[in-house]
Amino acid sequence: MAFNDNDNKMAEKAEKRMAQALATSKVAADTYVDQSQDVTLTKSDINRMAFRSLALQASFNYERMQAGGWLFTILPALRKIHRNNDDLKNAMHMHMEFINVHPFDVTFLSGLVLAMEKGKENISTIRAVKVALMGPLGGIGDALFWLTLLPICAGIGASLALEGSLFGPIIFLLMFNIVHFGLRFGLAHYGYRAGTSALPLLKTHTKRISHAASIVGMTVIGALVASYVHLATPLEINAGQAHIALQIDVLDKLMPNLLPLGFTLIVYSLMKRNVSPVKLIGLTVVLGVLGKLIGIL
């Protein structure tokens, strides 16, 4: 069957409309379809979220860290906020991304995020705030709980136990968990209230806040690379009687931690090519073992 000029023009117009629709869908993927904000999260909803946060690390893994527990924590509230199935799917997909935060003060972040979800903030803004607060909350949680509260409570409980008192471990558990649960539930409500009151500001300065949060997130990631990625070489360059250590005398002089940075950028580029994090972990182990055996790492 032959097509006339009108058919060809109609086909071209249809293709243009499809291309425009696809472009629009890509732009709109960052926003929720249902922008209504008439849902109210009650104190019971926030308390339920705080209670479910106890399972934050139940599905801990080295690919997405606490992502499964994080989504489990906020999922009932997300279902209440997003009545559109596509919106709920997009929110769940975003919240299954990598996250690693202190398990005791995580409720501040989850309360803040739920306030932003309720206000139908852009997905990229919510993601940026999550990334920006992961590091600071981790540092605060370690200092508050592991370095302050735990030694104090353990010291009191241990001193009673050494004197023969059966109340030593009981006192320790009571003291630690009264503060722990008080902060866990209190921070959940505080984070949600802070997020709700800040929503007008967030809506007015969304781009600036997202940009600032991204900068903070990149700073935290840069610090993590320098602190946790360890890679060095023992190779030496021999020029006559001169012996130059490649790591100390060359690479470190150019820029400290140059090898860890380079390796991190290589891993990042592979992830951008959709290489699985599990495969990257295996590749890292293989390269580390082979490099050690050969003597170059």
PDB file of C-alpha atoms in Angstrom, residues 2-245:
ATOM      1  CA  ALA A   2       1.428   3.411  -1.010  1.00  0.00           C
ATOM      2  CA  PHE A   3       1.470   6.405   1.335  1.00  0.00           C
ATOM      3  CA  ASN A   4       0.606   9.852   0.045  1.00  0.00           C
ATOM      4  CA  ASP A   5       2.107  13.158   1.198  1.00  0.00           C
ATOM      5  CA  ASN A   6      -0.623  13.722   3.780  1.00  0.00           C
ATOM      6  CA  ASP A   7       0.130  10.371   5.406  1.00  0.00           C
ATOM      7  CA  ASN A   8       3.844  11.216   5.543  1.00  0.00           C
ATOM      8  CA  LYS A   9       3.140  14.619   7.103  1.00  0.00           C
ATOM      9  CA  MET A  10       0.834  13.036   9.701  1.00  0.00           C
ATOM     10  CA  ALA A  11       3.503  10.469  10.552  1.00  0.00           C
ATOM     11  CA  GLU A  12       6.102  13.222  10.947  1.00  0.00           C
ATOM     12  CA  LYS A  13       3.774  15.197  13.207  1.00  0.00           C
ATOM     13  CA  ALA A  14       3.093  12.091  15.298  1.00  0.00           C
ATOM     14  CA  GLU A  15       6.828  11.476  15.692  1.00  0.00           C
ATOM     15  CA  LYS A  16       7.376  15.085  16.771  1.00  0.00           C
ATOM     16  CA  ARG A  17       4.579  14.819  19.342  1.00  0.00           C
ATOM     17  CA  MET A  18       6.065  11.595  20.717  1.00  0.00           C
ATOM     18  CA  ALA A  19       9.509  13.190  20.940  1.00  0.00           C
ATOM     19  CA  GLN A  20       8.052  16.191  22.776  1.00  0.00           C
ATOM     20  CA  ALA A  21       6.147  13.901  25.125  1.00  0.00           C
ATOM     21  CA  LEU A  22       9.305  11.955  25.912  1.00  0.00           C
ATOM     22  CA  ALA A  23      11.248  15.143  26.538  1.00  0.00           C
ATOM     23  CA  THR A  24       8.482  16.435  28.810  1.00  0.00           C
ATOM     24  CA  SER A  25       8.375  13.166  30.748  1.00  0.00           C
ATOM     25  CA  LYS A  26      12.130  13.334  31.348  1.00  0.00           C
ATOM     26  CA  VAL A  27      11.840  16.878  32.702  1.00  0.00           C
ATOM     27  CA  ALA A  28       8.824  16.006  34.818  1.00  0.00           C
ATOM     28  CA  ALA A  29      10.425  12.872  36.257  1.00  0.00           C
ATOM     29  CA  ASP A  30      11.871  15.058  39.003  1.00  0.00           C
ATOM     30  CA  THR A  31       8.430  16.267  40.096  1.00  0.00           C
ATOM     31  CA  TYR A  32       5.418  14.426  41.473  1.00  0.00           C
ATOM     32  CA  VAL A  33       2.280  14.185  39.359  1.00  0.00           C
ATOM     33  CA  ASP A  34      -0.102  14.731  42.285  1.00  0.00           C
ATOM     34  CA  GLN A  35       0.872  18.052  43.886  1.00  0.00           C
ATOM     35  CA  SER A  36      -1.932  18.072  46.466  1.00  0.00           C
ATOM     36  CA  GLN A  37      -0.755  18.617  50.051  1.00  0.00           C
ATOM     37  CA  ASP A  38      -3.948  17.907  51.958  1.00  0.00           C
ATOM     38  CA  VAL A  39      -2.526  14.820  53.706  1.00  0.00           C
ATOM     39  CA  THR A  40      -1.723  15.217  57.404  1.00  0.00           C
ATOM     40  CA  LEU A  41       0.761  12.988  59.184  1.00  0.00           C
ATOM     41  CA  THR A  42      -0.350  12.535  62.774  1.00  0.00           C
ATOM     42  CA  LYS A  43       1.779  12.003  65.872  1.00  0.00           C
ATOM     43  CA  SER A  44       0.892   8.329  65.583  1.00  0.00           C
ATOM     44  CA  ASP A  45       2.341   8.235  62.059  1.00  0.00           C
ATOM     45  CA  ILE A  46       5.591   9.834  63.228  1.00  0.00           C
ATOM     46  CA  ASN A  47       5.810   7.503  66.230  1.00  0.00           C
ATOM     47  CA  ARG A  48       5.262   4.526  63.932  1.00  0.00           C
ATOM     48  CA  MET A  49       8.058   5.765  61.693  1.00  0.00           C
ATOM     49  CA  ALA A  50      10.388   6.128  64.699  1.00  0.00           C
ATOM     50  CA  PHE A  51       9.533   2.617  65.923  1.00  0.00           C
ATOM     51  CA  ARG A  52      10.151   1.095  62.488  1.00  0.00           C
ATOM     52  CA  SER A  53      13.554   2.828  62.386  1.00  0.00           C
ATOM     53  CA  LEU A  54      14.765   0.181  64.855  1.00  0.00           C
ATOM     54  CA  ALA A  55      14.995  -2.125  61.820  1.00  0.00           C
ATOM     55  CA  LEU A  56      17.184   0.334  59.875  1.00  0.00           C
ATOM     56  CA  GLN A  57      20.132  -2.057  59.654  1.00  0.00           C
ATOM     57  CA  ALA A  58      18.169  -5.284  59.339  1.00  0.00           C
ATOM     58  CA  SER A  59      18.976  -5.540  55.618  1.00  0.00           C
ATOM     59  CA  PHE A  60      22.404  -3.862  55.750  1.00  0.00           C
ATOM     60  CA  ASN A  61      24.580  -4.635  52.736  1.00  0.00           C
ATOM     61  CA  TYR A  62      27.672  -3.215  51.055  1.00  0.00           C
ATOM     62  CA  GLU A  63      25.854  -2.150  47.889  1.00  0.00           C
ATOM     63  CA  ARG A  64      23.215   0.197  49.295  1.00  0.00           C
ATOM     64  CA  MET A  65      24.055   0.075  53.007  1.00  0.00           C
ATOM     65  CA  GLN A  66      20.821   0.875  54.938  1.00  0.00           C
ATOM     66  CA  ALA A  67      18.543   1.567  51.951  1.00  0.00           C
ATOM     67  CA  GLY A  68      16.150  -1.328  52.624  1.00  0.00           C
ATOM     68  CA  GLY A  69      15.717  -0.420  56.292  1.00  0.00           C
ATOM     69  CA  TRP A  70      15.378   3.267  55.416  1.00  0.00           C
ATOM     70  CA  LEU A  71      12.520   2.590  53.002  1.00  0.00           C
ATOM     71  CA  PHE A  72      10.891   0.245  55.536  1.00  0.00           C
ATOM     72  CA  THR A  73      11.046   3.080  58.081  1.00  0.00           C
ATOM     73  CA  ILE A  74       9.155   5.649  56.021  1.00  0.00           C
ATOM     74  CA  LEU A  75       7.043   3.422  53.754  1.00  0.00           C
ATOM     75  CA  PRO A  76       3.688   3.679  55.636  1.00  0.00           C
ATOM     76  CA  ALA A  77       3.944   7.473  55.623  1.00  0.00           C
ATOM     77  CA  LEU A  78       4.905   7.485  51.933  1.00  0.00           C
ATOM     78  CA  ARG A  79       1.832   5.404  51.105  1.00  0.00           C
ATOM     79  CA  LYS A  80      -0.313   7.909  52.978  1.00  0.00           C
ATOM     80  CA  ILE A  81       1.294  10.931  51.270  1.00  0.00           C
ATOM     81  CA  HIS A  82       1.415   9.641  47.681  1.00  0.00           C
ATOM     82  CA  ARG A  83      -1.975   8.429  46.544  1.00  0.00           C
ATOM     83  CA  ASN A  84      -0.803   8.389  42.925  1.00  0.00           C
ATOM     84  CA  ASN A  85       0.825   5.035  42.156  1.00  0.00           C
ATOM     85  CA  ASP A  86       3.471   6.555  39.861  1.00  0.00           C
ATOM     86  CA  ASP A  87       4.430   9.081  42.543  1.00  0.00           C
ATOM     87  CA  LEU A  88       4.730   6.320  45.134  1.00  0.00           C
ATOM     88  CA  LYS A  89       6.829   4.233  42.764  1.00  0.00           C
ATOM     89  CA  ASN A  90       9.198   7.137  42.044  1.00  0.00           C
ATOM     90  CA  ALA A  91       9.529   7.963  45.737  1.00  0.00           C
ATOM     91  CA  MET A  92      10.268   4.331  46.661  1.00  0.00           C
ATOM     92  CA  HIS A  93      12.803   4.044  43.843  1.00  0.00           C
ATOM     93  CA  MET A  94      14.650   7.135  45.058  1.00  0.00           C
ATOM     94  CA  HIS A  95      14.620   6.028  48.696  1.00  0.00           C
ATOM     95  CA  MET A  96      16.154   2.669  47.754  1.00  0.00           C
ATOM     96  CA  GLU A  97      19.328   4.484  46.752  1.00  0.00           C
ATOM     97  CA  PHE A  98      22.505   4.309  48.854  1.00  0.00           C
ATOM     98  CA  ILE A  99      22.195   5.755  52.362  1.00  0.00           C
ATOM     99  CA  ASN A 100      24.383   5.368  55.420  1.00  0.00           C
ATOM    100  CA  VAL A 101      23.464   7.332  58.540  1.00  0.00           C
ATOM    101  CA  HIS A 102      23.788   6.818  62.290  1.00  0.00           C
ATOM    102  CA  PRO A 103      21.039   4.387  63.384  1.00  0.00           C
ATOM    103  CA  PHE A 104      20.082   6.375  66.508  1.00  0.00           C
ATOM    104  CA  ASP A 105      19.615   9.895  65.109  1.00  0.00           C
ATOM    105  CA  VAL A 106      18.308   8.755  61.709  1.00  0.00           C
ATOM    106  CA  THR A 107      14.780   9.755  62.739  1.00  0.00           C
ATOM    107  CA  PHE A 108      15.656  13.443  62.459  1.00  0.00           C
ATOM    108  CA  LEU A 109      16.488  12.907  58.789  1.00  0.00           C
ATOM    109  CA  SER A 110      13.457  10.688  58.149  1.00  0.00           C
ATOM    110  CA  GLY A 111      11.157  13.247  59.798  1.00  0.00           C
ATOM    111  CA  LEU A 112      12.630  16.034  57.691  1.00  0.00           C
ATOM    112  CA  VAL A 113      12.343  13.935  54.520  1.00  0.00           C
ATOM    113  CA  LEU A 114       8.696  13.092  55.236  1.00  0.00           C
ATOM    114  CA  ALA A 115       7.939  16.794  55.651  1.00  0.00           C
ATOM    115  CA  MET A 116       9.532  17.428  52.252  1.00  0.00           C
ATOM    116  CA  GLU A 117       7.612  14.511  50.725  1.00  0.00           C
ATOM    117  CA  LYS A 118       4.398  15.895  52.167  1.00  0.00           C
ATOM    118  CA  GLY A 119       5.232  19.266  50.617  1.00  0.00           C
ATOM    119  CA  LYS A 120       5.832  17.516  47.259  1.00  0.00           C
ATOM    120  CA  GLU A 121       9.355  18.878  46.904  1.00  0.00           C
ATOM    121  CA  ASN A 122      11.333  17.865  43.826  1.00  0.00           C
ATOM    122  CA  ILE A 123      12.895  14.418  44.050  1.00  0.00           C
ATOM    123  CA  SER A 124      16.366  15.817  43.340  1.00  0.00           C
ATOM    124  CA  THR A 125      16.023  18.268  46.248  1.00  0.00           C
ATOM    125  CA  ILE A 126      15.027  15.511  48.668  1.00  0.00           C
ATOM    126  CA  ARG A 127      17.921  13.365  47.434  1.00  0.00           C
ATOM    127  CA  ALA A 128      20.383  16.249  47.871  1.00  0.00           C
ATOM    128  CA  VAL A 129      19.224  16.915  51.442  1.00  0.00           C
ATOM    129  CA  LYS A 130      19.614  13.223  52.292  1.00  0.00           C
ATOM    130  CA  VAL A 131      23.159  13.116  50.941  1.00  0.00           C
ATOM    131  CA  ALA A 132      24.091  16.383  52.652  1.00  0.00           C
ATOM    132  CA  LEU A 133      22.893  15.281  56.107  1.00  0.00           C
ATOM    133  CA  MET A 134      24.236  11.710  56.110  1.00  0.00           C
ATOM    134  CA  GLY A 135      27.776  12.709  57.099  1.00  0.00           C
ATOM    135  CA  PRO A 136      26.946  15.344  59.749  1.00  0.00           C
ATOM    136  CA  LEU A 137      24.350  13.120  61.436  1.00  0.00           C
ATOM    137  CA  GLY A 138      26.865  10.250  61.456  1.00  0.00           C
ATOM    138  CA  GLY A 139      29.470  12.413  63.181  1.00  0.00           C
ATOM    139  CA  ILE A 140      26.982  13.809  65.696  1.00  0.00           C
ATOM    140  CA  GLY A 141      25.602  10.347  66.457  1.00  0.00           C
ATOM    141  CA  ASP A 142      29.053   8.846  67.021  1.00  0.00           C
ATOM    142  CA  ALA A 143      30.085  11.697  69.318  1.00  0.00           C
ATOM    143  CA  LEU A 144      26.815  11.719  71.247  1.00  0.00           C
ATOM    144  CA  PHE A 145      26.132   8.003  71.622  1.00  0.00           C
ATOM    145  CA  TRP A 146      29.342   5.987  71.192  1.00  0.00           C
ATOM    146  CA  LEU A 147      31.831   8.462  72.658  1.00  0.00           C
ATOM    147  CA  THR A 148      29.697  10.078  75.387  1.00  0.00           C
ATOM    148  CA  LEU A 149      26.502   8.287  76.419  1.00  0.00           C
ATOM    149  CA  LEU A 150      27.745   4.697  76.116  1.00  0.00           C
ATOM    150  CA  PRO A 151      30.972   5.138  78.168  1.00  0.00           C
ATOM    151  CA  ILE A 152      29.115   7.020  80.908  1.00  0.00           C
ATOM    152  CA  CYS A 153      26.300   4.476  81.218  1.00  0.00           C
ATOM    153  CA  ALA A 154      28.679   1.513  80.882  1.00  0.00           C
ATOM    154  CA  GLY A 155      31.011   2.997  83.519  1.00  0.00           C
ATOM    155  CA  ILE A 156      28.184   3.403  86.032  1.00  0.00           C
ATOM    156  CA  GLY A 157      26.797  -0.064  85.326  1.00  0.00           C
ATOM    157  CA  ALA A 158      30.241  -1.700  85.454  1.00  0.00           C
ATOM    158  CA  SER A 159      31.129  -0.026  88.755  1.00  0.00           C
ATOM    159  CA  LEU A 160      27.917  -1.345  90.339  1.00  0.00           C
ATOM    160  CA  ALA A 161      28.550  -4.818  88.895  1.00  0.00           C
ATOM    161  CA  LEU A 162      32.124  -4.885  90.253  1.00  0.00           C
ATOM    162  CA  GLU A 163      30.731  -4.191  93.714  1.00  0.00           C
ATOM    163  CA  GLY A 164      28.551  -7.288  93.364  1.00  0.00           C
ATOM    164  CA  SER A 165      25.267  -5.531  92.586  1.00  0.00           C
ATOM    165  CA  LEU A 166      22.889  -7.345  90.261  1.00  0.00           C
ATOM    166  CA  PHE A 167      21.491  -3.963  89.231  1.00  0.00           C
ATOM    167  CA  GLY A 168      24.677  -3.053  87.324  1.00  0.00           C
ATOM    168  CA  PRO A 169      23.589  -4.316  83.888  1.00  0.00           C
ATOM    169  CA  ILE A 170      19.978  -3.285  84.546  1.00  0.00           C
ATOM    170  CA  ILE A 171      20.996   0.290  85.380  1.00  0.00           C
ATOM    171  CA  PHE A 172      23.209   0.386  82.296  1.00  0.00           C
ATOM    172  CA  LEU A 173      20.411  -0.755  79.973  1.00  0.00           C
ATOM    173  CA  LEU A 174      17.838   1.557  81.557  1.00  0.00           C
ATOM    174  CA  MET A 175      20.040   4.667  81.446  1.00  0.00           C
ATOM    175  CA  PHE A 176      21.239   4.104  77.904  1.00  0.00           C
ATOM    176  CA  ASN A 177      17.858   3.229  76.415  1.00  0.00           C
ATOM    177  CA  ILE A 178      15.907   5.981  78.182  1.00  0.00           C
ATOM    178  CA  VAL A 179      18.149   8.545  76.495  1.00  0.00           C
ATOM    179  CA  HIS A 180      18.297   6.527  73.264  1.00  0.00           C
ATOM    180  CA  PHE A 181      14.534   6.116  72.833  1.00  0.00           C
ATOM    181  CA  GLY A 182      13.844   9.639  74.081  1.00  0.00           C
ATOM    182  CA  LEU A 183      16.100  11.063  71.393  1.00  0.00           C
ATOM    183  CA  ARG A 184      14.924   8.630  68.719  1.00  0.00           C
ATOM    184  CA  PHE A 185      11.266   9.583  69.101  1.00  0.00           C
ATOM    185  CA  GLY A 186      11.941  13.209  69.991  1.00  0.00           C
ATOM    186  CA  LEU A 187      14.155  13.792  66.950  1.00  0.00           C
ATOM    187  CA  ALA A 188      11.513  12.221  64.699  1.00  0.00           C
ATOM    188  CA  HIS A 189       8.920  14.816  65.725  1.00  0.00           C
ATOM    189  CA  TYR A 190      11.474  17.635  65.760  1.00  0.00           C
ATOM    190  CA  GLY A 191      12.697  16.782  62.269  1.00  0.00           C
ATOM    191  CA  TYR A 192       9.161  16.660  60.905  1.00  0.00           C
ATOM    192  CA  ARG A 193       8.200  19.982  62.551  1.00  0.00           C
ATOM    193  CA  ALA A 194      11.403  21.626  61.344  1.00  0.00           C
ATOM    194  CA  GLY A 195      10.774  20.381  57.822  1.00  0.00           C
ATOM    195  CA  THR A 196       7.156  21.551  57.835  1.00  0.00           C
ATOM    196  CA  SER A 197       8.027  25.043  59.046  1.00  0.00           C
ATOM    197  CA  ALA A 198      10.859  25.290  56.528  1.00  0.00           C
ATOM    198  CA  LEU A 199       8.775  24.237  53.520  1.00  0.00           C
ATOM    199  CA  PRO A 200       7.872  27.812  52.418  1.00  0.00           C
ATOM    200  CA  LEU A 201      11.590  28.662  52.449  1.00  0.00           C
ATOM    201  CA  LEU A 202      12.392  25.445  50.599  1.00  0.00           C
ATOM    202  CA  LYS A 203       9.835  26.216  47.902  1.00  0.00           C
ATOM    203  CA  THR A 204      11.165  29.766  47.444  1.00  0.00           C
ATOM    204  CA  HIS A 205      14.832  28.806  47.311  1.00  0.00           C
ATOM    205  CA  THR A 206      14.649  25.243  46.004  1.00  0.00           C
ATOM    206  CA  LYS A 207      17.460  25.615  43.463  1.00  0.00           C
ATOM    207  CA  ARG A 208      19.773  27.383  45.904  1.00  0.00           C
ATOM    208  CA  ILE A 209      19.126  24.842  48.655  1.00  0.00           C
ATOM    209  CA  SER A 210      19.608  21.938  46.256  1.00  0.00           C
ATOM    210  CA  HIS A 211      22.850  23.474  44.987  1.00  0.00           C
ATOM    211  CA  ALA A 212      24.116  24.124  48.526  1.00  0.00           C
ATOM    212  CA  ALA A 213      23.143  20.621  49.664  1.00  0.00           C
ATOM    213  CA  SER A 214      24.939  19.145  46.654  1.00  0.00           C
ATOM    214  CA  ILE A 215      28.082  21.095  47.545  1.00  0.00           C
ATOM    215  CA  VAL A 216      27.948  19.833  51.131  1.00  0.00           C
ATOM    216  CA  GLY A 217      27.328  16.298  49.888  1.00  0.00           C
ATOM    217  CA  MET A 218      30.299  16.437  47.525  1.00  0.00           C
ATOM    218  CA  THR A 219      32.467  17.800  50.362  1.00  0.00           C
ATOM    219  CA  VAL A 220      31.445  14.900  52.587  1.00  0.00           C
ATOM    220  CA  ILE A 221      32.127  12.398  49.803  1.00  0.00           C
ATOM    221  CA  GLY A 222      35.545  13.972  49.179  1.00  0.00           C
ATOM    222  CA  ALA A 223      36.402  13.651  52.863  1.00  0.00           C
ATOM    223  CA  LEU A 224      35.238  10.033  52.864  1.00  0.00           C
ATOM    224  CA  VAL A 225      37.463   9.257  49.876  1.00  0.00           C
ATOM    225  CA  ALA A 226      40.503  10.749  51.615  1.00  0.00           C
ATOM    226  CA  SER A 227      39.713   8.985  54.906  1.00  0.00           C
ATOM    227  CA  TYR A 228      38.539   5.519  53.862  1.00  0.00           C
ATOM    228  CA  VAL A 229      40.096   4.733  50.467  1.00  0.00           C
ATOM    229  CA  HIS A 230      43.646   3.508  51.097  1.00  0.00           C
ATOM    230  CA  LEU A 231      45.862   2.847  48.091  1.00  0.00           C
ATOM    231  CA  ALA A 232      49.640   3.187  47.866  1.00  0.00           C
ATOM    232  CA  THR A 233      52.542   1.762  45.890  1.00  0.00           C
ATOM    233  CA  PRO A 234      55.973   0.673  47.153  1.00  0.00           C
ATOM    234  CA  LEU A 235      57.603   1.091  43.724  1.00  0.00           C
ATOM    235  CA  GLU A 236      60.895   2.955  43.484  1.00  0.00           C
ATOM    236  CA  ILE A 237      62.598   4.702  40.586  1.00  0.00           C
ATOM    237  CA  ASN A 238      66.327   3.994  40.388  1.00  0.00           C
ATOM    238  CA  ALA A 239      68.483   6.521  38.534  1.00  0.00           C
ATOM    239  CA  GLY A 240      72.094   5.674  39.103  1.00  0.00           C
ATOM    240  CA  GLN A 241      72.692   5.849  42.843  1.00  0.00           C
ATOM    241  CA  ALA A 242      69.505   7.802  43.418  1.00  0.00           C
ATOM    242  CA  HIS A 243      66.457   5.951  44.714  1.00  0.00           C
ATOM    243  CA  ILE A 244      63.162   7.782  44.410  1.00  0.00           C
ATOM    244  CA  ALA A 245      60.080   6.396  46.126  1.00  0.00           C
TER     245      ALA A 245
END
